[in-house]
Amino acid sequence: MKNSTRHTGTLTVVERCASSVNGNPRYLVMLDGYTARTMVDSSLGYAITNFEGKNVEALIGTHYGTRSIESVKLA
């Protein structure tokens, strides 16, 4: 992941995207004015909905030209 930065704020799940080829869930989320997608076949796709509406700290960066969220933890 390139250009990684830390962001804090309330996480909002905007939409569920199409699943990966392997059937793993993907989401489009919004945090601190940034929109980002969970990475393909990432375990975060299963856990991201647990953080919706909560104050979190997340690592957001660029992965293959797409803004992606790499990790999330409660702030």
XYZ file of N, CA and C in Angstrom, residues 9-60:
156
model
N -12.318 9.441 12.966
C -13.654 9.972 12.780
C -14.682 8.865 12.869
N -15.905 9.200 12.504
C -16.997 8.233 12.524
C -17.050 7.508 11.185
N -17.021 6.199 11.230
C -17.033 5.379 10.023
C -18.463 5.186 9.540
N -18.672 5.383 8.250
C -19.976 5.167 7.622
C -19.815 4.181 6.478
N -20.617 3.132 6.456
C -20.615 2.196 5.337
C -21.557 2.763 4.281
N -21.017 3.121 3.127
C -21.797 3.734 2.062
C -22.577 2.682 1.285
N -21.888 1.612 0.881
C -22.562 0.544 0.136
C -21.738 -0.732 0.168
N -22.413 -1.826 -0.078
C -21.706 -3.094 -0.248
C -21.426 -3.235 -1.733
N -20.170 -3.457 -2.064
C -19.754 -3.610 -3.454
C -19.875 -5.078 -3.868
N -19.631 -5.322 -5.129
C -19.650 -6.700 -5.619
C -18.573 -7.506 -4.893
N -18.877 -8.749 -4.585
C -17.920 -9.622 -3.902
C -16.734 -9.914 -4.804
N -15.633 -10.325 -4.194
C -14.456 -10.693 -4.978
C -14.732 -11.988 -5.740
N -13.815 -12.359 -6.595
C -13.953 -13.593 -7.369
C -14.074 -14.797 -6.443
N -13.425 -14.716 -5.285
C -13.462 -15.812 -4.313
C -14.677 -15.753 -3.391
N -15.541 -14.763 -3.572
C -16.764 -14.671 -2.795
C -16.663 -13.870 -1.511
N -15.545 -13.192 -1.290
C -15.373 -12.399 -0.071
C -16.029 -11.022 -0.225
N -16.638 -10.506 0.839
C -17.357 -9.235 0.751
C -16.424 -8.038 0.615
N -16.919 -6.995 -0.065
C -16.195 -5.727 -0.209
C -17.169 -4.601 0.099
N -16.646 -3.527 0.683
C -17.490 -2.395 1.064
C -16.846 -1.083 0.658
N -17.680 -0.093 0.399
C -17.260 1.284 0.197
C -17.611 2.016 1.475
N -16.608 2.630 2.116
C -16.823 3.298 3.393
C -16.405 4.755 3.298
N -16.884 5.550 4.245
C -16.524 6.954 4.311
C -16.015 7.259 5.712
N -14.889 7.990 5.771
C -14.277 8.335 7.045
C -13.511 9.637 6.877
N -13.802 10.601 7.722
C -13.048 11.861 7.739
C -13.055 12.549 6.371
N -14.155 12.435 5.634
C -14.266 13.067 4.325
C -13.663 12.262 3.187
N -13.089 11.110 3.465
C -12.503 10.241 2.453
C -13.402 9.038 2.220
N -13.527 8.628 0.967
C -14.195 7.368 0.665
C -13.115 6.363 0.285
N -13.278 5.140 0.733
C -12.294 4.094 0.458
C -13.001 2.750 0.384
N -12.383 1.820 -0.303
C -12.922 0.459 -0.418
C -12.068 -0.494 0.399
N -12.696 -1.557 0.879
C -11.910 -2.613 1.503
C -11.165 -3.337 0.388
N -10.005 -3.861 0.704
C -9.202 -4.520 -0.326
C -9.788 -5.889 -0.684
N -9.460 -6.340 -1.877
C -9.936 -7.628 -2.364
C -9.413 -8.740 -1.463
N -10.288 -9.654 -1.083
C -9.961 -10.830 -0.261
C -9.324 -10.469 1.079
N -9.675 -9.319 1.622
C -9.182 -8.897 2.930
C -10.164 -9.339 4.000
N -9.656 -9.766 5.142
C -10.538 -10.166 6.230
C -11.293 -8.972 6.799
N -10.818 -7.767 6.525
C -11.502 -6.556 6.981
C -12.906 -6.439 6.373
N -13.116 -7.045 5.227
C -14.438 -7.038 4.601
C -15.505 -7.678 5.478
N -15.116 -8.621 6.299
C -16.057 -9.273 7.204
C -16.299 -8.466 8.479
N -15.318 -7.683 8.903
C -15.399 -6.991 10.184
C -15.811 -5.522 10.085
N -15.750 -4.926 8.913
C -15.941 -3.479 8.773
C -17.321 -3.016 9.238
N -18.343 -3.827 9.084
C -19.686 -3.413 9.497
C -19.814 -3.325 11.015
N -18.921 -3.971 11.759
C -18.938 -3.872 13.213
C -18.525 -2.488 13.706
N -17.843 -1.716 12.865
C -17.359 -0.395 13.234
C -18.263 0.731 12.744
N -19.330 0.417 12.045
C -20.204 1.445 11.479
C -20.811 2.314 12.579
N -20.716 3.638 12.401
C -21.275 4.584 13.348
C -20.429 4.803 14.589
N -19.245 4.213 14.635
C -18.368 4.343 15.797
C -17.168 5.221 15.464
N -16.595 5.821 16.491
C -15.407 6.641 16.327
C -14.205 5.713 16.197
N -13.513 5.763 15.071
C -12.424 4.834 14.785
C -11.171 5.564 14.317
N -10.081 4.831 14.321
C -8.829 5.279 13.719
C -8.512 4.267 12.621
N -8.266 4.752 11.410
C -8.054 3.852 10.281
C -6.831 4.260 9.478
N -6.266 3.291 8.780
C -5.147 3.515 7.882
C -5.686 3.430 6.460
N -5.582 4.535 5.717
C -6.099 4.607 4.349
C -4.939 4.931 3.418
